[in-house]
Amino acid sequence: MAFFTNVDATQKFRLGTIVKDTAGNEYIYLKGVASVVAEDWVVYDEAFVTTRTVANSLGPVAIAMAAVDATTKFGWFGVSGKFAGDVATGGDNAKVWVTSTAGRVDNTDVAVDLVSNAVQRSATASNSATFQIRYPFCLNEVYN
């Protein structure tokens, strides 16, 4: 796991590289953005540049493994498997929606903000929970 929490000041892998750990979790190598901390939810674009999720986010979603907190930094983000993520409210087996708080999700149904392919798998404790994800995506349209 330590490898996936590394933050690189210079790019060490091709952006978009996907690797799997021994537990079967998959990670993608992305460019960071200001204020990202471990467990933040981000969307990323076709250039593999991240933006912290907020209401009306659009695109593929990942969870930060470390504080990849500048556009001059690079790191690993979870895209498939079981990961800790930042959450306002929620519970075991809850659907996931992005919120107006950057990088955080909750279980409040907001029609255009569902994160598809993501399920909360533990109780919320100290704004953190375990999530099961499989290449999650925000569509920014009525989906539920």
mmCIF file of N, CA and C in Angstrom:
data_model
loop_
_atom_site.group_PDB
_atom_site.id
_atom_site.type_symbol
_atom_site.label_atom_id
_atom_site.label_comp_id
_atom_site.label_asym_id
_atom_site.label_seq_id
_atom_site.Cartn_x
_atom_site.Cartn_y
_atom_site.Cartn_z
ATOM 1 N N MET A 1 0.820 -1.208 0.000
ATOM 2 C CA MET A 1 0.000 0.000 0.000
ATOM 3 C C MET A 1 0.854 1.258 0.000
ATOM 4 N N ALA A 2 2.028 1.205 0.617
ATOM 5 C CA ALA A 2 2.869 2.400 0.727
ATOM 6 C C ALA A 2 3.167 2.999 -0.645
ATOM 7 N N PHE A 3 3.412 2.161 -1.632
ATOM 8 C CA PHE A 3 3.694 2.651 -2.982
ATOM 9 C C PHE A 3 2.579 3.563 -3.498
ATOM 10 N N PHE A 4 1.340 3.189 -3.235
ATOM 11 C CA PHE A 4 0.203 3.932 -3.764
ATOM 12 C C PHE A 4 -0.057 5.234 -3.020
ATOM 13 N N THR A 5 0.609 5.440 -1.888
ATOM 14 C CA THR A 5 0.463 6.704 -1.164
ATOM 15 C C THR A 5 1.611 7.670 -1.472
ATOM 16 N N ASN A 6 2.512 7.276 -2.383
ATOM 17 C CA ASN A 6 3.589 8.180 -2.797
ATOM 18 C C ASN A 6 3.019 9.359 -3.565
ATOM 19 N N VAL A 7 3.611 10.536 -3.336
ATOM 20 C CA VAL A 7 3.288 11.738 -4.109
ATOM 21 C C VAL A 7 4.578 12.138 -4.824
ATOM 22 N N ASP A 8 4.509 12.260 -6.142
ATOM 23 C CA ASP A 8 5.694 12.563 -6.944
ATOM 24 C C ASP A 8 5.738 14.034 -7.335
ATOM 25 N N ALA A 9 6.896 14.667 -7.128
ATOM 26 C CA ALA A 9 7.097 16.058 -7.539
ATOM 27 C C ALA A 9 7.409 16.143 -9.028
ATOM 28 N N THR A 10 7.862 15.037 -9.605
ATOM 29 C CA THR A 10 8.048 14.937 -11.053
ATOM 30 C C THR A 10 7.314 13.688 -11.513
ATOM 31 N N GLN A 11 6.787 13.735 -12.700
ATOM 32 C CA GLN A 11 6.001 12.626 -13.226
ATOM 33 C C GLN A 11 6.879 11.395 -13.399
ATOM 34 N N LYS A 12 6.486 10.268 -12.784
ATOM 35 C CA LYS A 12 7.283 9.033 -12.838
ATOM 36 C C LYS A 12 6.645 7.955 -13.704
ATOM 37 N N PHE A 13 5.360 8.101 -14.009
ATOM 38 C CA PHE A 13 4.646 7.138 -14.837
ATOM 39 C C PHE A 13 3.836 7.899 -15.878
ATOM 40 N N ARG A 14 3.460 7.220 -16.947
ATOM 41 C CA ARG A 14 2.588 7.835 -17.942
ATOM 42 C C ARG A 14 1.244 8.114 -17.275
ATOM 43 N N LEU A 15 0.716 9.328 -17.464
ATOM 44 C CA LEU A 15 -0.594 9.663 -16.906
ATOM 45 C C LEU A 15 -1.628 8.687 -17.453
ATOM 46 N N GLY A 16 -2.503 8.230 -16.582
ATOM 47 C CA GLY A 16 -3.520 7.269 -16.968
ATOM 48 C C GLY A 16 -3.098 5.821 -16.775
ATOM 49 N N THR A 17 -1.849 5.589 -16.364
ATOM 50 C CA THR A 17 -1.395 4.228 -16.098
ATOM 51 C C THR A 17 -2.273 3.603 -15.010
ATOM 52 N N ILE A 18 -2.692 2.377 -15.237
ATOM 53 C CA ILE A 18 -3.508 1.663 -14.260
ATOM 54 C C ILE A 18 -2.727 0.446 -13.776
ATOM 55 N N VAL A 19 -2.678 0.287 -12.456
ATOM 56 C CA VAL A 19 -2.002 -0.867 -11.843
ATOM 57 C C VAL A 19 -2.925 -1.487 -10.801
ATOM 58 N N LYS A 20 -2.639 -2.746 -10.472
ATOM 59 C CA LYS A 20 -3.457 -3.484 -9.517
ATOM 60 C C LYS A 20 -2.567 -3.926 -8.358
ATOM 61 N N ASP A 21 -3.112 -3.846 -7.129
ATOM 62 C CA ASP A 21 -2.366 -4.348 -5.971
ATOM 63 C C ASP A 21 -2.686 -5.822 -5.744
ATOM 64 N N THR A 22 -2.057 -6.422 -4.738
ATOM 65 C CA THR A 22 -2.234 -7.851 -4.492
ATOM 66 C C THR A 22 -3.645 -8.209 -4.022
ATOM 67 N N ALA A 23 -4.405 -7.217 -3.542
ATOM 68 C CA ALA A 23 -5.793 -7.453 -3.126
ATOM 69 C C ALA A 23 -6.767 -7.302 -4.292
ATOM 70 N N GLY A 24 -6.263 -6.901 -5.466
ATOM 71 C CA GLY A 24 -7.117 -6.734 -6.635
ATOM 72 C C GLY A 24 -7.655 -5.324 -6.823
ATOM 73 N N ASN A 25 -7.308 -4.393 -5.918
ATOM 74 C CA ASN A 25 -7.718 -2.995 -6.087
ATOM 75 C C ASN A 25 -6.942 -2.378 -7.251
ATOM 76 N N GLU A 26 -7.612 -1.515 -8.023
ATOM 77 C CA GLU A 26 -6.964 -0.869 -9.164
ATOM 78 C C GLU A 26 -6.799 0.627 -8.906
ATOM 79 N N TYR A 27 -5.659 1.162 -9.380
ATOM 80 C CA TYR A 27 -5.286 2.554 -9.178
ATOM 81 C C TYR A 27 -4.913 3.169 -10.514
ATOM 82 N N ILE A 28 -5.157 4.479 -10.638
ATOM 83 C CA ILE A 28 -4.776 5.220 -11.830
ATOM 84 C C ILE A 28 -3.826 6.350 -11.422
ATOM 85 N N TYR A 29 -2.828 6.606 -12.248
ATOM 86 C CA TYR A 29 -1.832 7.649 -11.990
ATOM 87 C C TYR A 29 -2.309 8.943 -12.636
ATOM 88 N N LEU A 30 -2.525 9.974 -11.803
ATOM 89 C CA LEU A 30 -3.106 11.228 -12.266
ATOM 90 C C LEU A 30 -2.302 12.435 -11.800
ATOM 91 N N LYS A 31 -2.548 13.546 -12.454
ATOM 92 C CA LYS A 31 -1.987 14.834 -12.047
ATOM 93 C C LYS A 31 -2.854 15.405 -10.926
ATOM 94 N N GLY A 32 -2.232 16.021 -9.928
ATOM 95 C CA GLY A 32 -2.963 16.547 -8.784
ATOM 96 C C GLY A 32 -3.624 17.893 -9.038
ATOM 97 N N VAL A 33 -4.217 18.414 -7.976
ATOM 98 C CA VAL A 33 -4.877 19.722 -8.010
ATOM 99 C C VAL A 33 -4.844 20.284 -6.591
ATOM 100 N N ALA A 34 -4.893 21.589 -6.473
ATOM 101 C CA ALA A 34 -4.812 22.251 -5.163
ATOM 102 C C ALA A 34 -5.817 21.670 -4.176
ATOM 103 N N SER A 35 -5.386 21.499 -2.951
ATOM 104 C CA SER A 35 -6.202 21.115 -1.796
ATOM 105 C C SER A 35 -6.594 19.650 -1.721
ATOM 106 N N VAL A 36 -6.159 18.801 -2.643
ATOM 107 C CA VAL A 36 -6.498 17.381 -2.551
ATOM 108 C C VAL A 36 -5.771 16.758 -1.372
ATOM 109 N N VAL A 37 -6.524 16.041 -0.550
ATOM 110 C CA VAL A 37 -5.957 15.267 0.557
ATOM 111 C C VAL A 37 -6.353 13.803 0.357
ATOM 112 N N ALA A 38 -5.699 12.921 1.097
ATOM 113 C CA ALA A 38 -6.049 11.507 1.028
ATOM 114 C C ALA A 38 -7.539 11.334 1.312
ATOM 115 N N GLU A 39 -8.181 10.481 0.565
ATOM 116 C CA GLU A 39 -9.599 10.133 0.654
ATOM 117 C C GLU A 39 -10.520 11.099 -0.075
ATOM 118 N N ASP A 40 -9.993 12.166 -0.660
ATOM 119 C CA ASP A 40 -10.836 13.067 -1.461
ATOM 120 C C ASP A 40 -11.301 12.362 -2.732
ATOM 121 N N TRP A 41 -12.518 12.691 -3.140
ATOM 122 C CA TRP A 41 -13.078 12.232 -4.410
ATOM 123 C C TRP A 41 -12.747 13.272 -5.471
ATOM 124 N N VAL A 42 -12.323 12.812 -6.644
ATOM 125 C CA VAL A 42 -11.987 13.713 -7.744
ATOM 126 C C VAL A 42 -12.632 13.208 -9.026
ATOM 127 N N VAL A 43 -12.831 14.121 -9.966
ATOM 128 C CA VAL A 43 -13.123 13.739 -11.345
ATOM 129 C C VAL A 43 -11.863 14.066 -12.141
ATOM 130 N N TYR A 44 -11.685 13.351 -13.246
ATOM 131 C CA TYR A 44 -10.521 13.634 -14.092
ATOM 132 C C TYR A 44 -10.946 13.658 -15.547
ATOM 133 N N ASP A 45 -10.150 14.398 -16.334
ATOM 134 C CA ASP A 45 -10.506 14.578 -17.744
ATOM 135 C C ASP A 45 -9.650 13.701 -18.650
ATOM 136 N N GLU A 46 -9.791 13.903 -19.947
ATOM 137 C CA GLU A 46 -9.082 13.084 -20.936
ATOM 138 C C GLU A 46 -7.571 13.280 -20.896
ATOM 139 N N ALA A 47 -7.092 14.363 -20.271
ATOM 140 C CA ALA A 47 -5.659 14.612 -20.097
ATOM 141 C C ALA A 47 -5.179 14.098 -18.739
ATOM 142 N N PHE A 48 -6.068 13.448 -17.987
ATOM 143 C CA PHE A 48 -5.782 12.875 -16.662
ATOM 144 C C PHE A 48 -5.457 13.950 -15.625
ATOM 145 N N VAL A 49 -6.107 15.097 -15.770
ATOM 146 C CA VAL A 49 -6.003 16.201 -14.817
ATOM 147 C C VAL A 49 -7.209 16.124 -13.889
ATOM 148 N N THR A 50 -6.970 16.238 -12.584
ATOM 149 C CA THR A 50 -8.030 16.072 -11.598
ATOM 150 C C THR A 50 -8.674 17.396 -11.198
ATOM 151 N N THR A 51 -9.909 17.288 -10.729
ATOM 152 C CA THR A 51 -10.656 18.365 -10.083
ATOM 153 C C THR A 51 -11.393 17.730 -8.917
ATOM 154 N N ARG A 52 -11.363 18.344 -7.752
ATOM 155 C CA ARG A 52 -12.117 17.792 -6.624
ATOM 156 C C ARG A 52 -13.605 17.808 -6.966
ATOM 157 N N THR A 53 -14.320 16.753 -6.608
ATOM 158 C CA THR A 53 -15.744 16.692 -6.926
ATOM 159 C C THR A 53 -16.513 17.781 -6.185
ATOM 160 N N VAL A 54 -17.510 18.307 -6.854
ATOM 161 C CA VAL A 54 -18.475 19.247 -6.291
ATOM 162 C C VAL A 54 -19.804 18.961 -6.972
ATOM 163 N N ALA A 55 -20.851 19.613 -6.521
ATOM 164 C CA ALA A 55 -22.145 19.452 -7.180
ATOM 165 C C ALA A 55 -21.986 19.694 -8.677
ATOM 166 N N ASN A 56 -22.670 18.876 -9.472
ATOM 167 C CA ASN A 56 -22.674 18.955 -10.930
ATOM 168 C C ASN A 56 -21.361 18.536 -11.581
ATOM 169 N N SER A 57 -20.536 17.764 -10.873
ATOM 170 C CA SER A 57 -19.315 17.225 -11.474
ATOM 171 C C SER A 57 -19.684 16.328 -12.647
ATOM 172 N N LEU A 58 -18.763 16.220 -13.598
ATOM 173 C CA LEU A 58 -18.990 15.410 -14.796
ATOM 174 C C LEU A 58 -17.701 14.703 -15.169
ATOM 175 N N GLY A 59 -17.762 13.379 -15.295
ATOM 176 C CA GLY A 59 -16.612 12.617 -15.755
ATOM 177 C C GLY A 59 -16.291 11.441 -14.875
ATOM 178 N N PRO A 60 -15.202 10.727 -15.222
ATOM 179 C CA PRO A 60 -14.783 9.600 -14.402
ATOM 180 C C PRO A 60 -14.319 10.075 -13.037
ATOM 181 N N VAL A 61 -14.540 9.226 -12.030
ATOM 182 C CA VAL A 61 -14.284 9.579 -10.627
ATOM 183 C C VAL A 61 -13.239 8.628 -10.056
ATOM 184 N N ALA A 62 -12.417 9.161 -9.132
ATOM 185 C CA ALA A 62 -11.424 8.354 -8.422
ATOM 186 C C ALA A 62 -11.282 8.898 -7.002
ATOM 187 N N ILE A 63 -10.630 8.114 -6.138
ATOM 188 C CA ILE A 63 -10.407 8.513 -4.746
ATOM 189 C C ILE A 63 -8.915 8.652 -4.505
ATOM 190 N N ALA A 64 -8.499 9.810 -3.977
ATOM 191 C CA ALA A 64 -7.079 10.087 -3.729
ATOM 192 C C ALA A 64 -6.515 9.176 -2.647
ATOM 193 N N MET A 65 -5.336 8.646 -2.897
ATOM 194 C CA MET A 65 -4.645 7.813 -1.918
ATOM 195 C C MET A 65 -3.728 8.642 -1.028
ATOM 196 N N ALA A 66 -3.434 9.884 -1.444
ATOM 197 C CA ALA A 66 -2.528 10.761 -0.698
ATOM 198 C C ALA A 66 -2.833 12.209 -1.058
ATOM 199 N N ALA A 67 -2.128 13.131 -0.438
ATOM 200 C CA ALA A 67 -2.315 14.567 -0.692
ATOM 201 C C ALA A 67 -1.568 14.980 -1.963
ATOM 202 N N VAL A 68 -2.193 14.711 -3.102
ATOM 203 C CA VAL A 68 -1.636 15.103 -4.398
ATOM 204 C C VAL A 68 -2.188 16.502 -4.659
ATOM 205 N N ASP A 69 -1.649 17.474 -3.904
ATOM 206 C CA ASP A 69 -2.303 18.759 -3.676
ATOM 207 C C ASP A 69 -1.796 19.937 -4.507
ATOM 208 N N ALA A 70 -1.296 19.656 -5.700
ATOM 209 C CA ALA A 70 -0.884 20.739 -6.594
ATOM 210 C C ALA A 70 -0.843 20.211 -8.019
ATOM 211 N N THR A 71 -0.997 21.100 -8.991
ATOM 212 C CA THR A 71 -0.938 20.679 -10.393
ATOM 213 C C THR A 71 0.474 20.283 -10.800
ATOM 214 N N THR A 72 1.442 20.504 -9.930
ATOM 215 C CA THR A 72 2.823 20.103 -10.188
ATOM 216 C C THR A 72 3.163 18.783 -9.496
ATOM 217 N N LYS A 73 2.161 18.116 -8.935
ATOM 218 C CA LYS A 73 2.368 16.833 -8.264
ATOM 219 C C LYS A 73 1.564 15.741 -8.973
ATOM 220 N N PHE A 74 1.999 14.502 -8.739
ATOM 221 C CA PHE A 74 1.388 13.344 -9.383
ATOM 222 C C PHE A 74 1.230 12.239 -8.359
ATOM 223 N N GLY A 75 0.204 11.400 -8.538
ATOM 224 C CA GLY A 75 0.009 10.320 -7.580
ATOM 225 C C GLY A 75 -1.059 9.341 -8.019
ATOM 226 N N TRP A 76 -1.350 8.409 -7.120
ATOM 227 C CA TRP A 76 -2.278 7.310 -7.393
ATOM 228 C C TRP A 76 -3.655 7.579 -6.781
ATOM 229 N N PHE A 77 -4.674 7.181 -7.523
ATOM 230 C CA PHE A 77 -6.064 7.369 -7.130
ATOM 231 C C PHE A 77 -6.784 6.039 -7.356
ATOM 232 N N GLY A 78 -7.608 5.618 -6.394
ATOM 233 C CA GLY A 78 -8.340 4.362 -6.521
ATOM 234 C C GLY A 78 -9.478 4.472 -7.517
ATOM 235 N N VAL A 79 -9.610 3.452 -8.389
ATOM 236 C CA VAL A 79 -10.700 3.442 -9.364
ATOM 237 C C VAL A 79 -11.537 2.167 -9.330
ATOM 238 N N SER A 80 -11.004 1.111 -8.731
ATOM 239 C CA SER A 80 -11.777 -0.126 -8.657
ATOM 240 C C SER A 80 -11.320 -0.928 -7.447
ATOM 241 N N GLY A 81 -12.279 -1.275 -6.598
ATOM 242 C CA GLY A 81 -11.965 -2.049 -5.408
ATOM 243 C C GLY A 81 -12.572 -1.421 -4.176
ATOM 244 N N LYS A 82 -11.899 -1.615 -3.041
ATOM 245 C CA LYS A 82 -12.393 -1.120 -1.755
ATOM 246 C C LYS A 82 -11.414 -0.075 -1.229
ATOM 247 N N PHE A 83 -11.948 1.146 -0.953
ATOM 248 C CA PHE A 83 -11.112 2.270 -0.552
ATOM 249 C C PHE A 83 -11.803 3.100 0.527
ATOM 250 N N ALA A 84 -11.008 3.756 1.372
ATOM 251 C CA ALA A 84 -11.537 4.752 2.300
ATOM 252 C C ALA A 84 -11.781 6.029 1.512
ATOM 253 N N GLY A 85 -12.901 6.697 1.806
ATOM 254 C CA GLY A 85 -13.232 7.942 1.115
ATOM 255 C C GLY A 85 -13.862 8.943 2.064
ATOM 256 N N ASP A 86 -13.784 10.200 1.697
ATOM 257 C CA ASP A 86 -14.335 11.303 2.482
ATOM 258 C C ASP A 86 -15.848 11.349 2.290
ATOM 259 N N VAL A 87 -16.604 11.411 3.406
ATOM 260 C CA VAL A 87 -18.057 11.363 3.349
ATOM 261 C C VAL A 87 -18.652 12.258 4.438
ATOM 262 N N ALA A 88 -19.741 12.929 4.097
ATOM 263 C CA ALA A 88 -20.437 13.765 5.087
ATOM 264 C C ALA A 88 -21.390 12.913 5.911
ATOM 265 N N THR A 89 -22.289 12.210 5.239
ATOM 266 C CA THR A 89 -23.249 11.325 5.894
ATOM 267 C C THR A 89 -23.425 10.088 5.036
ATOM 268 N N GLY A 90 -23.835 9.021 5.648
ATOM 269 C CA GLY A 90 -24.067 7.799 4.889
ATOM 270 C C GLY A 90 -24.034 6.607 5.807
ATOM 271 N N GLY A 91 -24.270 5.461 5.244
ATOM 272 C CA GLY A 91 -24.267 4.241 6.013
ATOM 273 C C GLY A 91 -23.946 3.058 5.131
ATOM 274 N N ASP A 92 -23.812 1.909 5.744
ATOM 275 C CA ASP A 92 -23.506 0.693 5.023
ATOM 276 C C ASP A 92 -24.538 0.448 3.932
ATOM 277 N N ASN A 93 -24.072 0.105 2.753
ATOM 278 C CA ASN A 93 -24.899 -0.197 1.581
ATOM 279 C C ASN A 93 -25.668 1.007 1.047
ATOM 280 N N ALA A 94 -25.127 2.200 1.222
ATOM 281 C CA ALA A 94 -25.791 3.422 0.742
ATOM 282 C C ALA A 94 -25.285 3.820 -0.642
ATOM 283 N N LYS A 95 -26.187 4.411 -1.435
ATOM 284 C CA LYS A 95 -25.778 5.030 -2.690
ATOM 285 C C LYS A 95 -24.942 6.262 -2.375
ATOM 286 N N VAL A 96 -24.248 6.766 -3.378
ATOM 287 C CA VAL A 96 -23.291 7.855 -3.185
ATOM 288 C C VAL A 96 -23.596 9.007 -4.140
ATOM 289 N N TRP A 97 -23.647 10.228 -3.588
ATOM 290 C CA TRP A 97 -23.826 11.443 -4.391
ATOM 291 C C TRP A 97 -22.719 12.436 -4.046
ATOM 292 N N VAL A 98 -22.250 13.207 -5.037
ATOM 293 C CA VAL A 98 -21.295 14.274 -4.728
ATOM 294 C C VAL A 98 -22.054 15.399 -4.040
ATOM 295 N N THR A 99 -21.313 16.239 -3.331
ATOM 296 C CA THR A 99 -21.918 17.329 -2.571
ATOM 297 C C THR A 99 -21.326 18.659 -3.005
ATOM 298 N N SER A 100 -21.807 19.733 -2.421
ATOM 299 C CA SER A 100 -21.232 21.052 -2.698
ATOM 300 C C SER A 100 -19.902 21.237 -1.979
ATOM 301 N N THR A 101 -19.574 20.347 -1.036
ATOM 302 C CA THR A 101 -18.273 20.377 -0.363
ATOM 303 C C THR A 101 -17.268 19.633 -1.228
ATOM 304 N N ALA A 102 -16.250 20.312 -1.687
ATOM 305 C CA ALA A 102 -15.272 19.729 -2.606
ATOM 306 C C ALA A 102 -14.636 18.470 -2.037
ATOM 307 N N GLY A 103 -14.616 17.411 -2.857
ATOM 308 C CA GLY A 103 -13.951 16.167 -2.497
ATOM 309 C C GLY A 103 -14.728 15.238 -1.606
ATOM 310 N N ARG A 104 -15.967 15.556 -1.294
ATOM 311 C CA ARG A 104 -16.747 14.775 -0.340
ATOM 312 C C ARG A 104 -18.037 14.279 -0.988
ATOM 313 N N VAL A 105 -18.497 13.117 -0.525
ATOM 314 C CA VAL A 105 -19.775 12.561 -0.969
ATOM 315 C C VAL A 105 -20.680 12.394 0.246
ATOM 316 N N ASP A 106 -21.951 12.059 -0.020
ATOM 317 C CA ASP A 106 -22.877 11.702 1.055
ATOM 318 C C ASP A 106 -23.973 10.837 0.480
ATOM 319 N N ASN A 107 -25.005 10.545 1.290
ATOM 320 C CA ASN A 107 -26.096 9.696 0.816
ATOM 321 C C ASN A 107 -27.382 10.480 0.585
ATOM 322 N N THR A 108 -27.267 11.796 0.417
ATOM 323 C CA THR A 108 -28.430 12.628 0.127
ATOM 324 C C THR A 108 -28.708 12.607 -1.371
ATOM 325 N N ASP A 109 -29.900 12.170 -1.738
ATOM 326 C CA ASP A 109 -30.273 12.030 -3.139
ATOM 327 C C ASP A 109 -30.399 13.396 -3.806
ATOM 328 N N VAL A 110 -29.491 13.672 -4.698
ATOM 329 C CA VAL A 110 -29.535 14.874 -5.539
ATOM 330 C C VAL A 110 -29.536 14.357 -6.973
ATOM 331 N N ALA A 111 -30.620 14.564 -7.669
ATOM 332 C CA ALA A 111 -30.886 13.886 -8.932
ATOM 333 C C ALA A 111 -29.726 13.878 -9.917
ATOM 334 N N VAL A 112 -29.002 14.962 -10.080
ATOM 335 C CA VAL A 112 -27.955 15.001 -11.101
ATOM 336 C C VAL A 112 -26.580 14.649 -10.555
ATOM 337 N N ASP A 113 -26.453 14.335 -9.273
ATOM 338 C CA ASP A 113 -25.134 14.170 -8.670
ATOM 339 C C ASP A 113 -24.808 12.758 -8.204
ATOM 340 N N LEU A 114 -25.553 11.752 -8.669
ATOM 341 C CA LEU A 114 -25.262 10.364 -8.316
ATOM 342 C C LEU A 114 -23.882 9.976 -8.851
ATOM 343 N N VAL A 115 -23.115 9.286 -8.030
ATOM 344 C CA VAL A 115 -21.857 8.690 -8.491
ATOM 345 C C VAL A 115 -22.184 7.239 -8.818
ATOM 346 N N SER A 116 -22.278 6.931 -10.095
ATOM 347 C CA SER A 116 -22.608 5.558 -10.477
ATOM 348 C C SER A 116 -21.411 4.651 -10.210
ATOM 349 N N ASN A 117 -21.690 3.375 -9.941
ATOM 350 C CA ASN A 117 -20.668 2.365 -9.669
ATOM 351 C C ASN A 117 -19.902 2.626 -8.375
ATOM 352 N N ALA A 118 -20.570 3.204 -7.380
ATOM 353 C CA ALA A 118 -19.972 3.436 -6.066
ATOM 354 C C ALA A 118 -21.018 3.151 -4.989
ATOM 355 N N VAL A 119 -20.617 2.395 -3.966
ATOM 356 C CA VAL A 119 -21.499 2.062 -2.857
ATOM 357 C C VAL A 119 -20.716 2.206 -1.557
ATOM 358 N N GLN A 120 -21.330 2.876 -0.577
ATOM 359 C CA GLN A 120 -20.696 2.956 0.737
ATOM 360 C C GLN A 120 -20.846 1.601 1.410
ATOM 361 N N ARG A 121 -19.749 1.072 1.974
ATOM 362 C CA ARG A 121 -19.764 -0.265 2.557
ATOM 363 C C ARG A 121 -19.461 -0.304 4.049
ATOM 364 N N SER A 122 -19.497 0.858 4.723
ATOM 365 C CA SER A 122 -19.317 0.884 6.174
ATOM 366 C C SER A 122 -20.037 2.100 6.733
ATOM 367 N N ALA A 123 -20.165 2.137 8.034
ATOM 368 C CA ALA A 123 -20.723 3.320 8.690
ATOM 369 C C ALA A 123 -19.736 4.483 8.547
ATOM 370 N N THR A 124 -20.256 5.688 8.632
ATOM 371 C CA THR A 124 -19.419 6.884 8.591
ATOM 372 C C THR A 124 -18.807 7.110 9.963
ATOM 373 N N ALA A 125 -17.501 7.364 9.984
ATOM 374 C CA ALA A 125 -16.799 7.669 11.237
ATOM 375 C C ALA A 125 -15.767 8.746 10.945
ATOM 376 N N SER A 126 -15.892 9.889 11.625
ATOM 377 C CA SER A 126 -14.946 11.007 11.440
ATOM 378 C C SER A 126 -14.825 11.408 9.975
ATOM 379 N N ASN A 127 -15.959 11.521 9.288
ATOM 380 C CA ASN A 127 -16.022 11.926 7.876
ATOM 381 C C ASN A 127 -15.304 10.976 6.936
ATOM 382 N N SER A 128 -15.222 9.704 7.305
ATOM 383 C CA SER A 128 -14.586 8.700 6.464
ATOM 384 C C SER A 128 -15.426 7.434 6.486
ATOM 385 N N ALA A 129 -15.383 6.693 5.385
ATOM 386 C CA ALA A 129 -16.067 5.406 5.298
ATOM 387 C C ALA A 129 -15.354 4.564 4.250
ATOM 388 N N THR A 130 -15.718 3.300 4.211
ATOM 389 C CA THR A 130 -15.196 2.404 3.184
ATOM 390 C C THR A 130 -16.185 2.363 2.029
ATOM 391 N N PHE A 131 -15.656 2.413 0.819
ATOM 392 C CA PHE A 131 -16.482 2.393 -0.397
ATOM 393 C C PHE A 131 -16.016 1.277 -1.313
ATOM 394 N N GLN A 132 -16.975 0.669 -1.980
ATOM 395 C CA GLN A 132 -16.689 -0.282 -3.049
ATOM 396 C C GLN A 132 -16.980 0.459 -4.341
ATOM 397 N N ILE A 133 -15.962 0.563 -5.205
ATOM 398 C CA ILE A 133 -16.141 1.289 -6.461
ATOM 399 C C ILE A 133 -15.659 0.443 -7.629
ATOM 400 N N ARG A 134 -16.201 0.709 -8.788
ATOM 401 C CA ARG A 134 -15.780 0.041 -10.022
ATOM 402 C C ARG A 134 -15.861 1.067 -11.146
ATOM 403 N N TYR A 135 -14.776 1.782 -11.355
ATOM 404 C CA TYR A 135 -14.718 2.852 -12.349
ATOM 405 C C TYR A 135 -15.939 3.775 -12.254
ATOM 406 N N PRO A 136 -16.087 4.453 -11.123
ATOM 407 C CA PRO A 136 -17.252 5.323 -10.917
ATOM 408 C C PRO A 136 -17.266 6.499 -11.895
ATOM 409 N N PHE A 137 -18.460 7.080 -12.056
ATOM 410 C CA PHE A 137 -18.648 8.142 -13.053
ATOM 411 C C PHE A 137 -19.761 9.071 -12.602
ATOM 412 N N CYS A 138 -19.591 10.360 -12.838
ATOM 413 C CA CYS A 138 -20.642 11.355 -12.622
ATOM 414 C C CYS A 138 -21.158 11.811 -13.981
ATOM 415 N N LEU A 139 -22.460 11.776 -14.160
ATOM 416 C CA LEU A 139 -23.052 12.155 -15.449
ATOM 417 C C LEU A 139 -23.620 13.565 -15.484
ATOM 418 N N ASN A 140 -23.852 14.169 -14.301
ATOM 419 C CA ASN A 140 -24.466 15.498 -14.241
ATOM 420 C C ASN A 140 -25.774 15.552 -15.016
ATOM 421 N N GLU A 141 -26.589 14.522 -14.855
ATOM 422 C CA GLU A 141 -27.938 14.503 -15.414
ATOM 423 C C GLU A 141 -28.782 13.585 -14.556
ATOM 424 N N VAL A 142 -30.088 13.678 -14.695
ATOM 425 C CA VAL A 142 -30.976 12.850 -13.895
ATOM 426 C C VAL A 142 -30.713 11.391 -14.256
ATOM 427 N N TYR A 143 -30.323 10.633 -13.273
ATOM 428 C CA TYR A 143 -29.880 9.256 -13.495
ATOM 429 C C TYR A 143 -30.573 8.277 -12.557
ATOM 430 N N ASN A 144 -31.169 8.785 -11.465
ATOM 431 C CA ASN A 144 -31.738 7.861 -10.478
ATOM 432 C C ASN A 144 -33.237 7.985 -10.397
#
